[in-house]
Amino acid sequence: MSLPIVDYTAKDAPEKFVKSLRETGFGVLTNHPIQQSMVESIYNNWQAFFNGQEKQNFAFDPEKQDGYFATEISETAKGHTQKDIKEYFHVYPWGRIPAALKEEILNYYQLASDLAGELLDWVEAYSPESISKHYSEPLSHMIKNTPNTLLRILHYPPLTGNEEVGAIRAAAHEDINLLTILPAANEPGLQVQNQDGSWLDVPSDFGNLIINIGDMLQEASAGYFPSTTHRVINPSGQANNKSRISLPLFLHPRGEVQLSAQHTQASYLLERLRELGVK
């Protein structure tokens, strides 16, 4: 089995995209409006940032959750004991961003957020009525004027051989948010878990845009759209010496949005951040 690739410009793209989300937890789009040249420039510029010392001036704020997260304080995926082998930077339009990188990354943030709103409209349009009745408001309206959507620049450093036994770049996990929007990374390694427990490689060709379901959409849809279990495995051979950069946009509703009878966005997020050990 392989993940279907959907042409964003095709008339039947919305239906095919939502069908793929429902069946695999992932949608892969080609011919989408995010420019490859912009993504490659971001990867190159932020690789230089992670290679330098300026990142130490942006140490993360435990309350606001913006800024730079070093490898030693990286996430531990729910149900795991080893920390992921990664460092990352959290971008919010209201947060701290290196001046030289700010304009480009915020342009990307806006473009990806606009596209994400359209994809949420697709999801709602092809949700059965028995499911859409659970949405407390239109899905794309949940993110209107939200301060919570997070753009994370992830850097998986080259492996040294001194990593903790059993640690990988990102242990199997589900995302917290509604949808995650992810341009193909500059190196392979992302895998999605199939319903039978096997793992599928997610296409890493530049030009692909990868979208997966998060826990908040699962919560809002009463489980109809299952949150996607995925991981980033360690490279082997000469690829051990290569960094990997990726750029996920985690689409979050406003804090007061009611996801279900049990949770608002704010209450759900707090619960998950505590589980991850970063709050």
Coordinates of C-alpha atoms in Angstrom, one line a residue:
M1 CA 0.0 0.0 0.0
S2 CA 1.2 3.5 -0.7
L3 CA -0.2 6.9 0.1
P4 CA -2.3 8.4 -2.8
I5 CA -1.1 11.7 -4.2
V6 CA -3.8 14.2 -5.0
D7 CA -3.5 17.0 -7.6
Y8 CA -4.6 20.2 -5.8
T9 CA -5.8 21.7 -9.1
A10 CA -8.1 18.8 -10.1
K11 CA -11.8 19.3 -9.8
D12 CA -12.2 16.2 -7.6
A13 CA -9.3 17.1 -5.4
P14 CA -11.4 18.0 -2.3
E15 CA -13.2 14.6 -2.3
K16 CA -10.0 12.6 -3.0
F17 CA -8.1 14.5 -0.3
V18 CA -10.7 13.9 2.4
K19 CA -11.1 10.3 1.4
S20 CA -7.3 9.8 1.8
L21 CA -7.4 11.6 5.2
R22 CA -10.2 9.3 6.4
E23 CA -8.6 6.1 5.2
T24 CA -4.9 6.7 5.9
G25 CA -4.8 9.8 8.2
F26 CA -2.7 11.5 5.6
G27 CA -3.3 13.6 2.5
V28 CA -0.5 14.3 0.0
L29 CA -1.0 17.2 -2.4
T30 CA 0.9 18.1 -5.5
N31 CA 0.6 21.3 -7.7
H32 CA -0.3 23.2 -4.5
P33 CA 0.3 27.0 -4.0
I34 CA 3.3 26.7 -1.7
Q35 CA 6.4 27.6 -3.7
Q36 CA 9.3 25.2 -3.6
S37 CA 11.8 28.0 -3.8
M38 CA 10.4 29.6 -0.7
V39 CA 10.6 26.3 1.3
E40 CA 14.2 25.6 0.1
S41 CA 15.2 29.1 1.2
I42 CA 13.7 28.7 4.6
Y43 CA 15.5 25.3 5.0
N44 CA 18.8 26.9 4.1
N45 CA 18.4 30.0 6.3
W46 CA 17.2 28.1 9.4
Q47 CA 19.9 25.4 9.0
A48 CA 22.5 28.3 9.3
F49 CA 20.6 29.5 12.4
F50 CA 20.7 26.1 14.1
N51 CA 24.4 25.8 13.2
G52 CA 25.2 29.0 15.0
Q53 CA 25.0 30.4 18.5
E54 CA 22.3 33.1 18.1
K55 CA 19.7 30.4 18.9
Q56 CA 20.9 30.5 22.6
N57 CA 19.5 34.1 22.8
F58 CA 16.0 32.7 22.1
A59 CA 15.6 30.1 24.8
F60 CA 12.0 29.0 25.0
D61 CA 9.5 30.6 27.3
P62 CA 7.8 27.9 29.4
E63 CA 4.6 29.9 29.6
K64 CA 4.3 31.3 26.1
Q65 CA 6.0 28.3 24.4
D66 CA 7.8 30.4 21.8
G67 CA 11.5 30.4 20.9
Y68 CA 14.2 27.8 20.7
F69 CA 14.0 24.3 22.3
A70 CA 17.4 22.7 22.6
T71 CA 17.9 18.9 22.1
E72 CA 18.3 18.3 25.9
I73 CA 14.9 19.7 26.6
S74 CA 13.2 18.2 23.5
E75 CA 9.9 16.4 23.7
T76 CA 9.4 12.9 25.0
A77 CA 6.6 11.4 22.9
K78 CA 3.6 10.1 24.9
G79 CA 4.2 6.5 26.0
H80 CA 8.0 6.7 25.5
T81 CA 10.9 7.3 27.8
Q82 CA 13.7 8.5 25.5
K83 CA 13.7 12.1 24.3
D84 CA 13.5 12.7 20.6
I85 CA 16.8 13.5 18.8
K86 CA 15.9 17.0 17.6
E87 CA 16.0 20.7 18.4
Y88 CA 13.4 23.2 17.1
F89 CA 12.1 26.8 17.1
H90 CA 8.5 27.8 17.7
V91 CA 7.2 30.6 15.5
Y92 CA 4.1 32.6 16.4
P93 CA 3.4 36.0 14.7
W94 CA 3.3 37.5 18.2
G95 CA 6.5 35.7 19.4
R96 CA 10.2 36.2 19.3
I97 CA 11.8 35.6 15.9
P98 CA 15.4 36.4 14.7
A99 CA 15.2 39.7 12.8
A100 CA 17.0 38.4 9.7
L101 CA 14.5 35.5 9.4
K102 CA 11.3 37.2 10.4
E103 CA 9.9 38.5 7.1
E104 CA 10.3 35.3 5.1
I105 CA 9.0 32.9 7.8
L106 CA 6.0 35.0 8.6
N107 CA 5.2 35.2 4.8
Y108 CA 5.2 31.4 4.8
Y109 CA 3.1 31.3 8.0
Q110 CA 0.4 33.3 6.3
L111 CA 0.4 31.4 3.0
A112 CA 0.3 28.0 4.8
S113 CA -2.4 29.2 7.2
D114 CA -4.6 30.5 4.3
L115 CA -4.3 27.1 2.5
A116 CA -5.0 25.3 5.7
G117 CA -8.3 27.2 6.0
E118 CA -9.3 26.0 2.6
L119 CA -8.4 22.4 3.4
L120 CA -10.6 22.6 6.6
D121 CA -13.5 23.7 4.3
W122 CA -12.8 20.6 2.2
V123 CA -12.9 18.4 5.3
E124 CA -16.2 19.9 6.4
A125 CA -17.8 19.6 3.0
Y126 CA -17.0 15.9 2.8
S127 CA -17.9 15.1 6.5
P128 CA -21.1 13.1 6.7
E129 CA -24.0 15.1 8.3
S130 CA -23.9 12.7 11.3
I131 CA -20.3 13.9 11.9
S132 CA -20.5 17.6 10.9
K133 CA -23.3 18.1 13.4
H134 CA -20.7 17.7 16.2
Y135 CA -18.7 20.7 14.9
S136 CA -19.4 23.6 17.4
E137 CA -18.8 26.0 14.5
P138 CA -17.5 25.7 10.9
L139 CA -14.0 24.2 11.0
S140 CA -12.3 27.0 9.1
H141 CA -14.0 29.5 11.4
M142 CA -12.4 27.8 14.4
I143 CA -9.0 29.2 13.3
K144 CA -10.2 32.7 12.4
N145 CA -8.0 35.2 14.2
T146 CA -6.4 32.4 16.2
P147 CA -3.2 33.3 18.1
N148 CA -2.5 29.6 18.6
T149 CA -1.5 28.2 15.2
L150 CA 2.1 27.1 15.6
L151 CA 4.9 27.0 13.0
R152 CA 7.7 24.8 14.1
I153 CA 11.1 24.7 12.4
L154 CA 12.5 21.3 13.2
H155 CA 16.2 20.4 13.0
Y156 CA 17.2 16.8 13.4
P157 CA 21.0 16.9 13.7
P158 CA 23.5 14.4 12.3
L159 CA 23.9 11.3 14.4
T160 CA 27.0 11.0 16.5
G161 CA 26.8 7.4 17.7
N162 CA 26.4 8.6 21.3
E163 CA 22.6 8.8 21.2
E164 CA 20.6 7.2 24.0
V165 CA 19.8 3.6 23.2
G166 CA 16.4 3.3 21.5
A167 CA 16.1 7.0 20.8
I168 CA 15.0 8.1 17.3
R169 CA 14.5 11.4 15.7
A170 CA 10.8 11.5 16.5
A171 CA 9.2 8.5 18.3
A172 CA 5.7 7.4 17.2
H173 CA 3.2 10.0 18.2
E174 CA 0.0 11.8 17.2
D175 CA -0.2 15.6 16.7
I176 CA -2.3 17.7 19.1
N177 CA -3.9 20.1 16.7
L178 CA -6.6 20.0 13.9
L179 CA -4.5 19.5 10.8
T180 CA -0.7 19.6 10.3
I181 CA 0.6 21.1 7.0
L182 CA 4.1 19.9 6.1
P183 CA 6.2 20.5 3.0
A184 CA 8.3 17.5 2.1
A185 CA 11.5 17.6 4.3
N186 CA 15.0 17.9 2.8
E187 CA 15.7 14.3 3.8
P188 CA 13.4 11.2 4.0
G189 CA 12.5 9.4 7.3
L190 CA 8.8 10.3 7.9
Q191 CA 6.6 7.2 8.2
V192 CA 2.9 6.7 8.9
Q193 CA 1.4 3.7 10.7
N194 CA -1.0 1.6 8.7
Q195 CA -4.2 0.1 10.3
D196 CA -2.4 -3.3 10.5
G197 CA 0.5 -1.8 12.5
S198 CA 2.9 -1.7 9.6
W199 CA 4.8 1.5 8.6
L200 CA 4.6 3.3 5.3
D201 CA 7.2 5.8 4.0
V202 CA 5.7 9.2 3.3
P203 CA 6.8 10.6 -0.1
S204 CA 9.6 13.1 0.5
D205 CA 9.8 14.5 -3.0
F206 CA 10.0 18.3 -3.0
G207 CA 6.8 19.6 -4.4
N208 CA 4.6 17.4 -2.2
L209 CA 2.6 18.9 0.6
I210 CA 1.8 16.5 3.4
I211 CA -1.2 16.9 5.6
N212 CA -2.2 14.8 8.6
I213 CA -5.0 14.7 11.2
G214 CA -4.3 15.8 14.7
D215 CA -6.0 14.9 18.0
M216 CA -8.2 18.0 18.0
L217 CA -9.9 17.1 14.7
Q218 CA -10.4 13.6 16.0
E219 CA -12.0 15.0 19.1
A220 CA -14.2 17.4 17.2
S221 CA -15.3 14.7 14.7
A222 CA -16.1 12.2 17.5
G223 CA -13.4 9.9 16.1
Y224 CA -14.5 9.9 12.5
F225 CA -11.2 11.4 11.4
P226 CA -8.5 9.4 13.3
S227 CA -5.4 11.2 14.5
T228 CA -2.4 9.9 12.6
T229 CA 0.3 8.0 14.3
H230 CA 3.7 8.8 12.7
R231 CA 7.4 8.9 13.4
V232 CA 10.7 10.0 12.0
I233 CA 13.2 7.2 11.9
N234 CA 17.0 7.5 12.1
P235 CA 19.0 7.4 8.9
S236 CA 21.6 4.8 8.2
G237 CA 24.9 4.6 6.4
Q238 CA 26.3 7.9 5.1
A239 CA 23.0 9.6 5.7
N240 CA 23.9 9.5 9.4
N241 CA 26.0 12.6 8.7
K242 CA 23.1 14.6 7.3
S243 CA 20.8 17.1 9.0
R244 CA 17.1 17.0 8.4
I245 CA 15.0 20.1 8.4
S246 CA 11.2 20.1 8.4
L247 CA 8.5 22.8 8.7
P248 CA 5.2 21.7 10.2
L249 CA 2.4 24.1 10.7
F250 CA 0.2 22.9 13.5
L251 CA -3.3 24.4 13.0
H252 CA -4.9 25.3 16.3
P253 CA -8.3 26.8 17.0
R254 CA -8.8 29.8 19.3
G255 CA -8.6 28.9 22.9
E256 CA -12.3 29.2 23.7
V257 CA -13.4 27.0 20.7
Q258 CA -15.4 24.0 22.0
L259 CA -14.0 20.8 20.5
S260 CA -16.3 18.5 22.3
A261 CA -18.4 18.3 25.5
Q262 CA -15.3 17.5 27.4
H263 CA -12.8 20.0 25.9
T264 CA -12.1 23.4 24.6
Q265 CA -8.9 24.0 22.6
A266 CA -7.2 25.5 25.7
S267 CA -8.1 22.6 28.1
Y268 CA -7.1 20.0 25.6
L269 CA -3.7 21.7 24.8
L270 CA -2.8 22.1 28.4
E271 CA -3.5 18.4 29.1
R272 CA -1.3 17.3 26.2
L273 CA 1.6 19.7 26.9
R274 CA 1.8 18.3 30.4
E275 CA 1.9 14.7 29.0
L276 CA 4.8 15.8 26.8
G277 CA 6.7 17.2 29.7
V278 CA 7.1 20.7 28.2
K279 CA 4.5 22.5 30.4

